[in-house]
Tab-separated table of C-alpha atoms in Angstrom:
chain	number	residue	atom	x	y	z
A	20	UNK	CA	-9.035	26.765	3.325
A	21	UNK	CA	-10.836	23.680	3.517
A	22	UNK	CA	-9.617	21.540	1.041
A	23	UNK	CA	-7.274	20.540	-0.885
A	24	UNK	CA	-7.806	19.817	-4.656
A	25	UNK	CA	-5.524	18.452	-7.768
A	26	UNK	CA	-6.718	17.315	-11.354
A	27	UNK	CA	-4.754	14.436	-13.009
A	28	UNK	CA	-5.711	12.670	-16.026
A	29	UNK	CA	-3.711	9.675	-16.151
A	30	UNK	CA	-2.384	8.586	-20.055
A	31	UNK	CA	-3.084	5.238	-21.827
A	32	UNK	CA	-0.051	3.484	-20.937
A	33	UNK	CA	1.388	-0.236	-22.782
A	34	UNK	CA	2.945	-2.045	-20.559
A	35	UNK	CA	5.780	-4.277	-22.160
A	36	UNK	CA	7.077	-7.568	-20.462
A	37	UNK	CA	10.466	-6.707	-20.734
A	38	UNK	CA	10.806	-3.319	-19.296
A	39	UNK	CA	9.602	-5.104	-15.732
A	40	UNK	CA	10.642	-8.887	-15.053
A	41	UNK	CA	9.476	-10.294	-11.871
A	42	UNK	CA	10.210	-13.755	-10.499
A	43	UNK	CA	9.760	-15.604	-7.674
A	44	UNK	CA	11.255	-19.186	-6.668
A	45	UNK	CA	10.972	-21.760	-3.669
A	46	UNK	CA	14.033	-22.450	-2.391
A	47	UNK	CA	12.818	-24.829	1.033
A	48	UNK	CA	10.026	-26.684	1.604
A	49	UNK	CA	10.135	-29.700	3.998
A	50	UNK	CA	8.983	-30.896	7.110
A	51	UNK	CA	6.238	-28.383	7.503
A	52	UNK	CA	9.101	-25.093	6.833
A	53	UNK	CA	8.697	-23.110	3.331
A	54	UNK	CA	11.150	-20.387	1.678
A	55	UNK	CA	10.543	-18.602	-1.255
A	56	UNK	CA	12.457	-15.674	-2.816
A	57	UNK	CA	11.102	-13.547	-5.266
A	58	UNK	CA	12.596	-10.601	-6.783
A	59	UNK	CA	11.618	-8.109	-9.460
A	60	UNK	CA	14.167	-5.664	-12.230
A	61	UNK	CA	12.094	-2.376	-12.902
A	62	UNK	CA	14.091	-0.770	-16.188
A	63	UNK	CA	11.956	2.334	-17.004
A	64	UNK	CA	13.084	5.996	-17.972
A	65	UNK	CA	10.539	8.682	-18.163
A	66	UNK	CA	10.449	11.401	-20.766
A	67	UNK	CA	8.644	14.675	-20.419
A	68	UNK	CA	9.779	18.109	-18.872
A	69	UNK	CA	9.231	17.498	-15.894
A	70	UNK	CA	12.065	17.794	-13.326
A	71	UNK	CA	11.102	13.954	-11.774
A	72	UNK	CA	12.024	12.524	-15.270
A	73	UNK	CA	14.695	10.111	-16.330
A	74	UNK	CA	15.764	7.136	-14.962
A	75	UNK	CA	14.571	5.671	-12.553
A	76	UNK	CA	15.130	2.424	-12.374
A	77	UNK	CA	15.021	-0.232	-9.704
A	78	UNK	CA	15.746	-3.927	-8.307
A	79	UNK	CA	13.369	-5.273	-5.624
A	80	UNK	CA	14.489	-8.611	-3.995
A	81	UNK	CA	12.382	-10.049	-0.948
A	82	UNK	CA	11.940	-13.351	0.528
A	83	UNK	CA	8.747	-15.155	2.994
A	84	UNK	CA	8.742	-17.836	4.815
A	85	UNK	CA	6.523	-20.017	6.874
A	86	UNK	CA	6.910	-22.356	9.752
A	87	UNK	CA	4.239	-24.993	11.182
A	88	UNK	CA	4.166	-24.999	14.819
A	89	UNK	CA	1.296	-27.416	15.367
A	90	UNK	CA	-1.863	-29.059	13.250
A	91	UNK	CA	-3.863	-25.530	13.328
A	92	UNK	CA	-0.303	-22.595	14.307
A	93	UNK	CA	1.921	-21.818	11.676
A	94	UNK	CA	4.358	-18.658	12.207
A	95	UNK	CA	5.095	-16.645	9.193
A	96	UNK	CA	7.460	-13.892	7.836
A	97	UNK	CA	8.628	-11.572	5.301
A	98	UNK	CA	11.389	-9.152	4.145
A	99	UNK	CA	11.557	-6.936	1.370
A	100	UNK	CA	14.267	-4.501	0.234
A	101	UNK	CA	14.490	-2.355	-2.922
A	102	UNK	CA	17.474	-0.441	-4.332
A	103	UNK	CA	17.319	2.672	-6.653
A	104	UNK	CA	19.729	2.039	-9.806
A	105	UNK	CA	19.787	5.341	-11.337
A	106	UNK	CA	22.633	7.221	-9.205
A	107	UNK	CA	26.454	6.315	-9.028
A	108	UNK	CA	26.978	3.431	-6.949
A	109	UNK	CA	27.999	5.045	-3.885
A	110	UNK	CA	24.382	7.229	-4.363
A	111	UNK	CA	21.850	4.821	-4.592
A	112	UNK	CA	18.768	4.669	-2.622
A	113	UNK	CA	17.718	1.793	-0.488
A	114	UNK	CA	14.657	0.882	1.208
A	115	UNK	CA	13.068	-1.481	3.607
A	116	UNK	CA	10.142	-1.898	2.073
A	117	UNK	CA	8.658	-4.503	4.355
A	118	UNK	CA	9.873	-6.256	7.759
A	119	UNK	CA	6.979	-8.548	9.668
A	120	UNK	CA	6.659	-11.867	11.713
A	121	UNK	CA	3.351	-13.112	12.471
A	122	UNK	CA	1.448	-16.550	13.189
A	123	UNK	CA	-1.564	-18.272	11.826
A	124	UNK	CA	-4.264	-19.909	13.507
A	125	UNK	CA	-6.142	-22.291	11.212
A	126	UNK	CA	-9.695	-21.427	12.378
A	127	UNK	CA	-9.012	-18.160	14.927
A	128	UNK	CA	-7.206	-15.630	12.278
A	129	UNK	CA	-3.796	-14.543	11.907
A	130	UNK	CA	-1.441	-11.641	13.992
A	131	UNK	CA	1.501	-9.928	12.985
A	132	UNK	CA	3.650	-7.059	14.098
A	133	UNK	CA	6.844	-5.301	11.933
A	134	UNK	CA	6.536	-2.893	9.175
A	135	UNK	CA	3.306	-4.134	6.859
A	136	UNK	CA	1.129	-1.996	4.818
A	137	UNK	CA	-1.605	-0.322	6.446
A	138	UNK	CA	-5.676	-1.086	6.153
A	139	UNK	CA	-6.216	1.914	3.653
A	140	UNK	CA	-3.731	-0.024	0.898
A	141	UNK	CA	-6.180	-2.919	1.401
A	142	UNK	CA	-8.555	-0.892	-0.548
A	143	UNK	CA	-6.462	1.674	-2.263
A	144	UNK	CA	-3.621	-1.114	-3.722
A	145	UNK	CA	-6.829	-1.933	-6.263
A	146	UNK	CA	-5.255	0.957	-7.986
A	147	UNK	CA	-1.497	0.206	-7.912
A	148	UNK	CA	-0.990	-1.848	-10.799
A	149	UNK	CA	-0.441	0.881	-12.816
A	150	UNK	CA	3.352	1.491	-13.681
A	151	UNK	CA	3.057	5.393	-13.179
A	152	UNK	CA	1.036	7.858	-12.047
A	153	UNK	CA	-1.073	6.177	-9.730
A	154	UNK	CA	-2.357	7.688	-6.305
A	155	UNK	CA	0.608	9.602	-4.746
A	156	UNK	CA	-1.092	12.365	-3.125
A	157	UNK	CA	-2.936	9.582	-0.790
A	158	UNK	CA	-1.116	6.399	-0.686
A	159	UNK	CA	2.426	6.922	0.379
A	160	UNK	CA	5.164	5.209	2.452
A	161	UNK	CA	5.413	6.067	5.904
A	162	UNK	CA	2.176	8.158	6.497
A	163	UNK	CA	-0.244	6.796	9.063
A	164	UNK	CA	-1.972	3.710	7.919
A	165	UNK	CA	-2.317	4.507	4.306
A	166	UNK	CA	0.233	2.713	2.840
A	167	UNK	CA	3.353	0.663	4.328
A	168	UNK	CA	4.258	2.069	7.535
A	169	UNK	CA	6.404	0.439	10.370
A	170	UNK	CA	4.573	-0.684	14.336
A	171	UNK	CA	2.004	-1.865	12.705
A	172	UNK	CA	-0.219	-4.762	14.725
A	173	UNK	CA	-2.544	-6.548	12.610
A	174	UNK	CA	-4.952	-9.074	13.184
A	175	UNK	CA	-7.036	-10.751	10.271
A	176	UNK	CA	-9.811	-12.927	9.889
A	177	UNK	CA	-11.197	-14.849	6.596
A	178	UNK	CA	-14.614	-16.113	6.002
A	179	UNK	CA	-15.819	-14.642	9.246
A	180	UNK	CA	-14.755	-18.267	11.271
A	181	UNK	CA	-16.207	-20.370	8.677
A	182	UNK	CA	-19.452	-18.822	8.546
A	183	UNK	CA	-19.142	-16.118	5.833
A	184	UNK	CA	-16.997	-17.593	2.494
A	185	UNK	CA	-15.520	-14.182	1.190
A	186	UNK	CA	-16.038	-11.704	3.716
A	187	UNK	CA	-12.240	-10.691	4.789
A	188	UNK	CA	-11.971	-8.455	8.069
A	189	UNK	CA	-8.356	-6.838	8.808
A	190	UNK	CA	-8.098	-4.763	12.544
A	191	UNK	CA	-4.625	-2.689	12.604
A	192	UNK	CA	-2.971	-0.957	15.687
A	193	UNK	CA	0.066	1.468	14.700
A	194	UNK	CA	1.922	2.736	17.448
A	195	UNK	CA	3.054	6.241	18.188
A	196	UNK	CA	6.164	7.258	15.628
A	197	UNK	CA	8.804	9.956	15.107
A	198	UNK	CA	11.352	9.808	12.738
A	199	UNK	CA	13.365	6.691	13.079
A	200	UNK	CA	11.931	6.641	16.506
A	201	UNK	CA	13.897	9.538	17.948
A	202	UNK	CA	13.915	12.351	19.390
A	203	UNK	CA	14.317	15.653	17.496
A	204	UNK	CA	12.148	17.518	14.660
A	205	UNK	CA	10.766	15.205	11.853
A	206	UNK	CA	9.260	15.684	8.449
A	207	UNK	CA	5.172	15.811	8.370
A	208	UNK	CA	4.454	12.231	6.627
A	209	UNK	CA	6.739	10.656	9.233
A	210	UNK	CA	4.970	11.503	12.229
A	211	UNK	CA	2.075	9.451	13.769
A	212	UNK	CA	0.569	8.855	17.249
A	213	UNK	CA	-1.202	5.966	18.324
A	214	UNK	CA	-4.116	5.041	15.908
A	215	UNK	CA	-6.883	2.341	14.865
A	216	UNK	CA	-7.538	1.241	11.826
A	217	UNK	CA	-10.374	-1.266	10.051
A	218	UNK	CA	-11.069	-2.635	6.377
A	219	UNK	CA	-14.064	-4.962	5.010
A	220	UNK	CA	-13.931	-6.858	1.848
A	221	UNK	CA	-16.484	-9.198	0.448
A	222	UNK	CA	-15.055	-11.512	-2.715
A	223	UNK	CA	-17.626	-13.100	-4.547
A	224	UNK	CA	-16.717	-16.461	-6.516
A	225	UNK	CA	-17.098	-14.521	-9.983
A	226	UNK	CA	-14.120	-11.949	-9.940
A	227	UNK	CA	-15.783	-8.994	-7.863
A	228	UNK	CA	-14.321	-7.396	-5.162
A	229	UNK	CA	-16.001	-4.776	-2.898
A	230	UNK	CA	-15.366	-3.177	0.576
A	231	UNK	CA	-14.177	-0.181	2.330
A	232	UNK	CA	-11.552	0.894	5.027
A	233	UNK	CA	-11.270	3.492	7.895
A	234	UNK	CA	-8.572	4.467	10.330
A	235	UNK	CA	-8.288	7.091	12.762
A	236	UNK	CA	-5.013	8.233	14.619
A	237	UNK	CA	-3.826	10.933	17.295
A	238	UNK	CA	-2.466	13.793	15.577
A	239	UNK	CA	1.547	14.810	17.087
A	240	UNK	CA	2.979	17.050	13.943
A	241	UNK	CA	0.765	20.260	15.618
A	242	UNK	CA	4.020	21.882	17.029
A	243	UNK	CA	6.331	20.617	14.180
A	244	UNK	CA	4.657	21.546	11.340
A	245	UNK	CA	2.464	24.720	9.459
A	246	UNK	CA	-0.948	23.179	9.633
A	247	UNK	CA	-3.489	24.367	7.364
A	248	UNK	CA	-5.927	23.009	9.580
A	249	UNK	CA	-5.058	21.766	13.516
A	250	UNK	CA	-7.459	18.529	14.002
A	251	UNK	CA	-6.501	16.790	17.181
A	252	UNK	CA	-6.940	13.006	15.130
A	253	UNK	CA	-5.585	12.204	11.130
A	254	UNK	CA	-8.934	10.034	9.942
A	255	UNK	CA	-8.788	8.379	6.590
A	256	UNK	CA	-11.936	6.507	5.222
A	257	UNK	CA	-12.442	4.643	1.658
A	258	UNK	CA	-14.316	2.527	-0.513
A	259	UNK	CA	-14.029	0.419	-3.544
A	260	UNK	CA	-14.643	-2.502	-5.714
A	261	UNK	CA	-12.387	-4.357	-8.317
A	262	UNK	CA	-13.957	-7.196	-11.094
A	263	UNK	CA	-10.667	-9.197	-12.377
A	264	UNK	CA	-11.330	-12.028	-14.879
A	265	UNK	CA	-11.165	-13.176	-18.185
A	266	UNK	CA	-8.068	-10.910	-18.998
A	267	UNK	CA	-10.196	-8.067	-17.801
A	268	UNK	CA	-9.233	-5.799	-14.792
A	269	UNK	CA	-11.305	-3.103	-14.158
A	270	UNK	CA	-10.791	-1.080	-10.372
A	271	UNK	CA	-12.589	2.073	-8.736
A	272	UNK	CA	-11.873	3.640	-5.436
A	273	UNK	CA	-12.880	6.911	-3.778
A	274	UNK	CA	-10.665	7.906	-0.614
A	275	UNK	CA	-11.432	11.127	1.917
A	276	UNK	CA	-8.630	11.911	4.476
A	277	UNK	CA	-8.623	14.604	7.422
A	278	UNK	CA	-5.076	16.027	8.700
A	279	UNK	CA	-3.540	13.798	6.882
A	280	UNK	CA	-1.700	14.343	3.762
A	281	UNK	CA	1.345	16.075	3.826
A	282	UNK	CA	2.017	18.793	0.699
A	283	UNK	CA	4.577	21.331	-0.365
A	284	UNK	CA	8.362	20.855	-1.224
A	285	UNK	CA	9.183	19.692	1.966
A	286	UNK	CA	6.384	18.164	3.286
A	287	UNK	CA	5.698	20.509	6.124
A	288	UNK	CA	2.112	21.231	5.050
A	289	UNK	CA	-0.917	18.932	6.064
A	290	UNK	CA	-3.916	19.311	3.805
A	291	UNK	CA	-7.062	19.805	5.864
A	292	UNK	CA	-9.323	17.399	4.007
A	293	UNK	CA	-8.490	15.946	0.453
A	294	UNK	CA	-10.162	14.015	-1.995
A	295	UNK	CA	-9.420	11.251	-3.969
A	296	UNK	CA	-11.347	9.516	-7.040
A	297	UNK	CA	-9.687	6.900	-9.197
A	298	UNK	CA	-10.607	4.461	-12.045
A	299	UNK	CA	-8.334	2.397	-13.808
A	300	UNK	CA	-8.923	-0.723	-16.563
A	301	UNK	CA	-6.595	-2.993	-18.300
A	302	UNK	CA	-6.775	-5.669	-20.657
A	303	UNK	CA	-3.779	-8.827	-20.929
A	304	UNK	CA	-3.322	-9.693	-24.177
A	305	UNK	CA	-2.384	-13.182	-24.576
A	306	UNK	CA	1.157	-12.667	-25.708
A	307	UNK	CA	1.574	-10.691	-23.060
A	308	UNK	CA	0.700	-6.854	-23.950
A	309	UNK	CA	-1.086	-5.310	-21.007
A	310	UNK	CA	-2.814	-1.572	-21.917
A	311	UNK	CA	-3.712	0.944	-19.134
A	312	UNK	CA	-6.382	3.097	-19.054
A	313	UNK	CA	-6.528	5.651	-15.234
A	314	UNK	CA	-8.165	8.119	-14.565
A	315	UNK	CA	-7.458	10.221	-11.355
A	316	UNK	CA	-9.017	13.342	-9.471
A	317	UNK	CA	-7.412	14.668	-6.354
Protein backbone atom coordinates (compact mmCIF):
# COMPACT_ATOMS: atom_id res chain seq x y z
CA UNK A 1 0.00 0.00 0.00
CA UNK A 2 1.23 3.27 -0.79
CA UNK A 3 -1.27 5.59 -0.04
CA UNK A 4 -3.83 6.50 1.64
CA UNK A 5 -6.99 8.04 0.01
CA UNK A 6 -10.56 9.55 1.31
CA UNK A 7 -13.25 11.58 -0.75
CA UNK A 8 -15.20 14.31 1.15
CA UNK A 9 -17.39 16.79 -0.34
CA UNK A 10 -17.94 19.32 2.16
CA UNK A 11 -21.90 20.90 2.25
CA UNK A 12 -22.87 24.60 1.83
CA UNK A 13 -23.03 25.55 5.31
CA UNK A 14 -24.86 29.22 6.88
CA UNK A 15 -23.22 30.23 9.52
CA UNK A 16 -25.54 32.17 12.06
CA UNK A 17 -24.11 34.76 14.65
CA UNK A 18 -25.78 33.35 17.40
CA UNK A 19 -24.98 29.74 17.37
CA UNK A 20 -21.05 30.98 17.98
CA UNK A 21 -20.40 34.29 20.10
CA UNK A 22 -16.88 35.23 20.52
CA UNK A 23 -15.52 38.15 22.52
CA UNK A 24 -12.55 39.45 23.57
CA UNK A 25 -11.80 42.42 26.16
CA UNK A 26 -8.66 44.35 27.60
CA UNK A 27 -8.60 44.19 30.98
CA UNK A 28 -4.73 46.03 31.68
CA UNK A 29 -2.91 48.22 29.82
CA UNK A 30 -0.42 50.62 31.51
CA UNK A 31 3.01 51.37 31.87
CA UNK A 32 4.15 49.39 28.91
CA UNK A 33 2.05 45.82 30.44
CA UNK A 34 -1.22 44.68 28.35
CA UNK A 35 -4.00 41.94 29.31
CA UNK A 36 -6.64 40.91 27.28
CA UNK A 37 -9.15 38.05 27.73
CA UNK A 38 -11.10 36.74 25.12
CA UNK A 39 -13.41 33.93 25.20
CA UNK A 40 -15.76 32.25 22.76
CA UNK A 41 -19.56 29.97 23.48
CA UNK A 42 -19.74 27.33 20.56
CA UNK A 43 -23.70 26.06 20.80
CA UNK A 44 -23.97 23.63 17.82
CA UNK A 45 -25.71 20.09 17.59
CA UNK A 46 -25.20 18.02 14.56
CA UNK A 47 -27.86 15.94 12.89
CA UNK A 48 -27.21 13.06 10.57
CA UNK A 49 -26.62 9.23 11.29
CA UNK A 50 -23.62 9.33 12.00
CA UNK A 51 -22.41 8.01 15.39
CA UNK A 52 -20.18 11.57 16.02
CA UNK A 53 -23.57 13.47 15.97
CA UNK A 54 -25.30 15.51 18.60
CA UNK A 55 -24.13 17.90 20.79
CA UNK A 56 -21.30 19.05 20.92
CA UNK A 57 -20.98 22.04 22.29
CA UNK A 58 -18.20 24.08 23.79
CA UNK A 59 -16.78 27.23 25.86
CA UNK A 60 -13.25 28.43 24.99
CA UNK A 61 -11.82 31.11 27.40
CA UNK A 62 -8.05 32.28 26.93
CA UNK A 63 -6.15 35.25 27.87
CA UNK A 64 -2.45 37.09 26.31
CA UNK A 65 -0.48 39.31 27.61
CA UNK A 66 2.51 41.41 26.87
CA UNK A 67 5.26 43.02 28.82
CA UNK A 68 7.90 45.77 27.56
CA UNK A 69 11.26 45.06 28.78
CA UNK A 70 13.15 47.82 26.98
CA UNK A 71 12.63 50.41 23.79
CA UNK A 72 13.07 47.37 21.14
CA UNK A 73 12.25 43.69 23.97
CA UNK A 74 8.90 43.05 24.86
CA UNK A 75 8.07 39.45 26.46
CA UNK A 76 4.80 37.97 25.57
CA UNK A 77 2.33 35.15 26.54
CA UNK A 78 -0.70 33.20 26.13
CA UNK A 79 -3.11 30.59 27.61
CA UNK A 80 -5.96 28.98 26.23
CA UNK A 81 -8.33 26.36 27.68
CA UNK A 82 -11.55 24.88 26.23
CA UNK A 83 -14.21 22.76 27.96
CA UNK A 84 -16.63 20.25 26.23
CA UNK A 85 -20.38 21.04 27.44
CA UNK A 86 -22.17 18.16 26.14
CA UNK A 87 -21.54 15.39 28.99
CA UNK A 88 -22.76 15.52 32.73
CA UNK A 89 -20.74 17.78 34.65
CA UNK A 90 -18.52 15.43 36.25
CA UNK A 91 -17.80 14.10 32.28
CA UNK A 92 -16.75 16.93 30.51
CA UNK A 93 -13.73 17.26 28.46
CA UNK A 94 -11.05 19.80 28.98
CA UNK A 95 -8.20 20.91 27.04
CA UNK A 96 -5.12 23.00 27.04
CA UNK A 97 -5.34 24.25 23.96
CA UNK A 98 -2.38 26.58 24.07
CA UNK A 99 0.46 27.37 26.80
CA UNK A 100 3.59 29.73 25.43
CA UNK A 101 5.96 32.58 26.68
CA UNK A 102 8.08 34.25 24.27
CA UNK A 103 9.86 37.77 23.66
CA UNK A 104 9.98 40.25 20.89
CA UNK A 105 12.76 42.00 19.45
CA UNK A 106 11.66 45.10 17.54
CA UNK A 107 14.01 44.69 14.53
CA UNK A 108 15.70 40.92 15.23
CA UNK A 109 12.29 38.67 15.30
CA UNK A 110 10.50 37.07 17.98
CA UNK A 111 11.16 33.42 20.12
CA UNK A 112 8.90 31.42 22.00
CA UNK A 113 8.76 28.04 23.62
CA UNK A 114 5.34 26.19 25.30
CA UNK A 115 2.67 24.47 23.46
CA UNK A 116 1.94 26.73 20.03
CA UNK A 117 0.68 25.48 16.82
CA UNK A 118 3.04 24.06 14.51
CA UNK A 119 4.44 25.61 10.92
CA UNK A 120 2.03 23.32 8.81
CA UNK A 121 -1.24 25.27 10.56
CA UNK A 122 0.50 28.41 9.25
CA UNK A 123 -0.59 27.29 5.91
CA UNK A 124 -3.26 24.77 6.56
CA UNK A 125 -5.38 27.22 9.30
CA UNK A 126 -6.37 29.11 5.71
CA UNK A 127 -8.88 26.38 5.81
CA UNK A 128 -10.19 26.38 9.41
CA UNK A 129 -12.79 28.84 9.36
CA UNK A 130 -15.16 26.51 8.47
CA UNK A 131 -17.49 25.39 11.44
CA UNK A 132 -17.36 21.59 10.38
CA UNK A 133 -15.82 19.37 8.35
CA UNK A 134 -12.69 20.92 7.68
CA UNK A 135 -9.24 19.02 7.35
CA UNK A 136 -9.18 16.32 10.10
CA UNK A 137 -7.35 13.66 8.46
CA UNK A 138 -4.18 16.21 8.31
CA UNK A 139 -4.43 18.92 10.77
CA UNK A 140 -4.89 17.54 14.21
CA UNK A 141 -3.87 18.27 17.84
CA UNK A 142 -0.91 16.71 19.07
CA UNK A 143 0.66 15.18 15.84
CA UNK A 144 4.10 16.44 14.90
CA UNK A 145 4.07 19.95 13.70
CA UNK A 146 0.81 19.97 11.92
CA UNK A 147 -1.31 21.51 14.15
CA UNK A 148 -0.93 22.61 17.99
CA UNK A 149 1.49 20.45 19.59
CA UNK A 150 3.43 21.05 22.93
CA UNK A 151 7.90 21.69 22.96
CA UNK A 152 7.54 23.63 20.36
CA UNK A 153 10.58 26.43 19.78
CA UNK A 154 9.75 29.00 17.38
CA UNK A 155 11.50 31.77 16.03
CA UNK A 156 9.83 34.35 13.54
CA UNK A 157 10.81 37.03 11.44
CA UNK A 158 8.56 39.79 9.50
CA UNK A 159 9.48 41.77 6.52
CA UNK A 160 12.75 39.93 6.22
CA UNK A 161 14.60 42.82 8.79
CA UNK A 162 13.03 45.63 7.08
CA UNK A 163 14.00 44.77 3.73
CA UNK A 164 11.09 42.65 2.38
CA UNK A 165 7.37 44.33 3.50
CA UNK A 166 5.22 41.03 3.53
CA UNK A 167 7.45 38.24 3.34
CA UNK A 168 6.84 36.35 6.90
CA UNK A 169 9.48 33.49 7.74
CA UNK A 170 8.56 31.12 10.86
CA UNK A 171 11.65 28.33 11.90
CA UNK A 172 10.12 25.68 14.54
CA UNK A 173 12.09 23.09 16.70
CA UNK A 174 9.74 20.39 18.49
CA UNK A 175 11.38 18.27 20.82
CA UNK A 176 11.22 14.54 21.23
CA UNK A 177 7.56 13.49 22.88
CA UNK A 178 5.75 10.51 24.41
CA UNK A 179 2.61 10.65 25.91
CA UNK A 180 2.49 13.20 28.62
CA UNK A 181 6.19 12.84 28.55
CA UNK A 182 6.42 9.40 30.12
CA UNK A 183 7.41 6.40 29.94
CA UNK A 184 5.15 3.53 28.82
CA UNK A 185 3.18 2.70 25.40
CA UNK A 186 1.42 5.74 23.74
CA UNK A 187 -1.17 6.24 21.06
CA UNK A 188 0.34 6.89 17.31
CA UNK A 189 -0.57 10.82 16.93
CA UNK A 190 1.10 11.39 20.31
CA UNK A 191 4.43 10.31 19.56
CA UNK A 192 7.20 12.51 17.99
CA UNK A 193 11.03 12.68 18.01
CA UNK A 194 13.03 15.57 17.51
CA UNK A 195 12.06 17.49 14.25
CA UNK A 196 12.49 20.81 12.06
CA UNK A 197 10.09 22.59 10.67
CA UNK A 198 9.85 25.89 8.10
CA UNK A 199 6.92 28.06 6.52
CA UNK A 200 7.10 31.13 3.91
CA UNK A 201 4.37 33.56 3.38
CA UNK A 202 4.35 36.56 1.17
CA UNK A 203 1.16 39.15 1.91
CA UNK A 204 0.67 41.52 -0.66
CA UNK A 205 -1.11 44.98 0.30
CA UNK A 206 -4.35 43.87 -1.75
CA UNK A 207 -5.76 40.83 0.32
CA UNK A 208 -3.55 37.89 -1.18
CA UNK A 209 -1.83 35.54 0.69
CA UNK A 210 0.60 32.88 -0.67
CA UNK A 211 3.35 30.54 0.73
CA UNK A 212 4.15 27.08 1.68
CA UNK A 213 5.47 25.02 4.73
CA UNK A 214 7.69 21.90 5.36
CA UNK A 215 8.76 19.98 8.41
CA UNK A 216 10.57 16.92 8.87
CA UNK A 217 10.87 14.84 12.20
CA UNK A 218 12.55 11.49 13.55
CA UNK A 219 10.12 8.82 13.46
CA UNK A 220 9.83 6.80 17.36
CA UNK A 221 6.14 5.00 16.99
CA UNK A 222 8.17 1.99 14.79
CA UNK A 223 8.01 -0.46 17.82
CA UNK A 224 4.65 0.90 19.22
CA UNK A 225 2.60 0.88 16.47
CA UNK A 226 1.37 -1.39 13.05
CA UNK A 227 3.03 0.69 10.41
CA UNK A 228 1.81 0.47 7.02
CA UNK A 229 4.94 1.79 5.94
CA UNK A 230 8.34 2.04 8.42
CA UNK A 231 10.09 5.51 7.23
CA UNK A 232 12.82 6.37 9.64
CA UNK A 233 11.54 10.50 9.46
CA UNK A 234 7.45 11.82 9.47
CA UNK A 235 7.91 14.77 6.57
CA UNK A 236 4.98 17.00 5.93
CA UNK A 237 5.16 19.66 3.07
CA UNK A 238 2.31 22.25 1.81
CA UNK A 239 1.29 25.07 -0.12
CA UNK A 240 -1.35 27.65 -0.41
CA UNK A 241 -2.76 31.00 -1.00
CA UNK A 242 -5.81 32.88 0.57
CA UNK A 243 -7.42 36.46 -1.12
CA UNK A 244 -9.64 38.03 1.89
CA UNK A 245 -11.35 41.37 1.11
CA UNK A 246 -14.31 43.10 0.38
CA UNK A 247 -16.51 40.50 2.32
CA UNK A 248 -14.91 37.93 0.12
CA UNK A 249 -12.79 34.97 1.49
CA UNK A 250 -11.71 32.63 -0.82
CA UNK A 251 -8.68 29.84 0.48
CA UNK A 252 -6.84 26.82 -1.35
CA UNK A 253 -4.28 24.52 0.07
CA UNK A 254 -2.75 21.23 -1.06
CA UNK A 255 -0.83 19.23 1.81
CA UNK A 256 1.42 15.77 1.21
CA UNK A 257 2.58 13.99 4.45
CA UNK A 258 4.97 10.81 4.83
CA UNK A 259 4.60 8.53 8.13
CA UNK A 260 2.59 10.75 9.42
CA UNK A 261 -1.04 10.50 9.85
CA UNK A 262 -2.36 8.25 12.19
CA UNK A 263 -5.79 6.13 11.02
CA UNK A 264 -8.05 3.43 12.33
CA UNK A 265 -10.25 3.35 15.56
CA UNK A 266 -7.52 3.68 17.71
CA UNK A 267 -5.05 5.41 16.03
CA UNK A 268 -2.46 2.72 15.83
CA UNK A 269 -2.13 2.91 12.04
CA UNK A 270 0.24 5.48 10.23
CA UNK A 271 -0.70 6.12 6.63
CA UNK A 272 2.34 5.83 4.40
CA UNK A 273 1.80 8.93 2.30
CA UNK A 274 -1.61 10.88 2.16
CA UNK A 275 -2.98 13.53 0.26
CA UNK A 276 -4.76 16.45 0.92
CA UNK A 277 -6.62 19.09 -1.47
CA UNK A 278 -8.94 21.72 -0.09
CA UNK A 279 -10.91 24.81 -1.32
CA UNK A 280 -13.17 26.72 0.62
CA UNK A 281 -15.11 30.38 -0.11
CA UNK A 282 -17.34 32.47 1.94
CA UNK A 283 -19.13 35.55 1.61
CA UNK A 284 -20.18 38.09 5.00
CA UNK A 285 -23.23 39.48 4.48
CA UNK A 286 -23.56 42.74 6.05
CA UNK A 287 -26.03 41.81 8.72
CA UNK A 288 -24.00 39.30 9.54
CA UNK A 289 -24.91 35.95 7.49
CA UNK A 290 -21.70 34.21 6.53
CA UNK A 291 -22.28 31.12 3.72
CA UNK A 292 -19.67 28.31 3.27
CA UNK A 293 -18.81 26.72 0.36
CA UNK A 294 -15.55 23.54 0.94
CA UNK A 295 -14.58 21.33 -0.91
CA UNK A 296 -12.16 18.54 0.34
CA UNK A 297 -10.18 15.45 -1.17
CA UNK A 298 -8.11 13.26 1.04
Amino acid sequence: MSSMKIRRIALLMLVFPVTNIANAAEIYNQDGNKLDLYGKIDVRNHIGKSKSGGDDSKVRIGIKGSTEISDNLTGFGQFEWETMVNKTEDNNIDKNRLAYVGINHKYLGSIDYGRNYGVLYHIDGWIDVLPIFWDDGISMPDNYMNDRNRNLLTYRNNNLFGYIDGLNIALQYQGKNTDNNKSGVSTAKQNNGDGYGLSVIYNTDFGLNFGGSYSNSHNVNNDTVNYYANGKRAETWSIGAKYNANNVYLASTYIETRNTTPFGSTNTNIAPKTETFEIVTQYTFDYGLKPSLAYILD
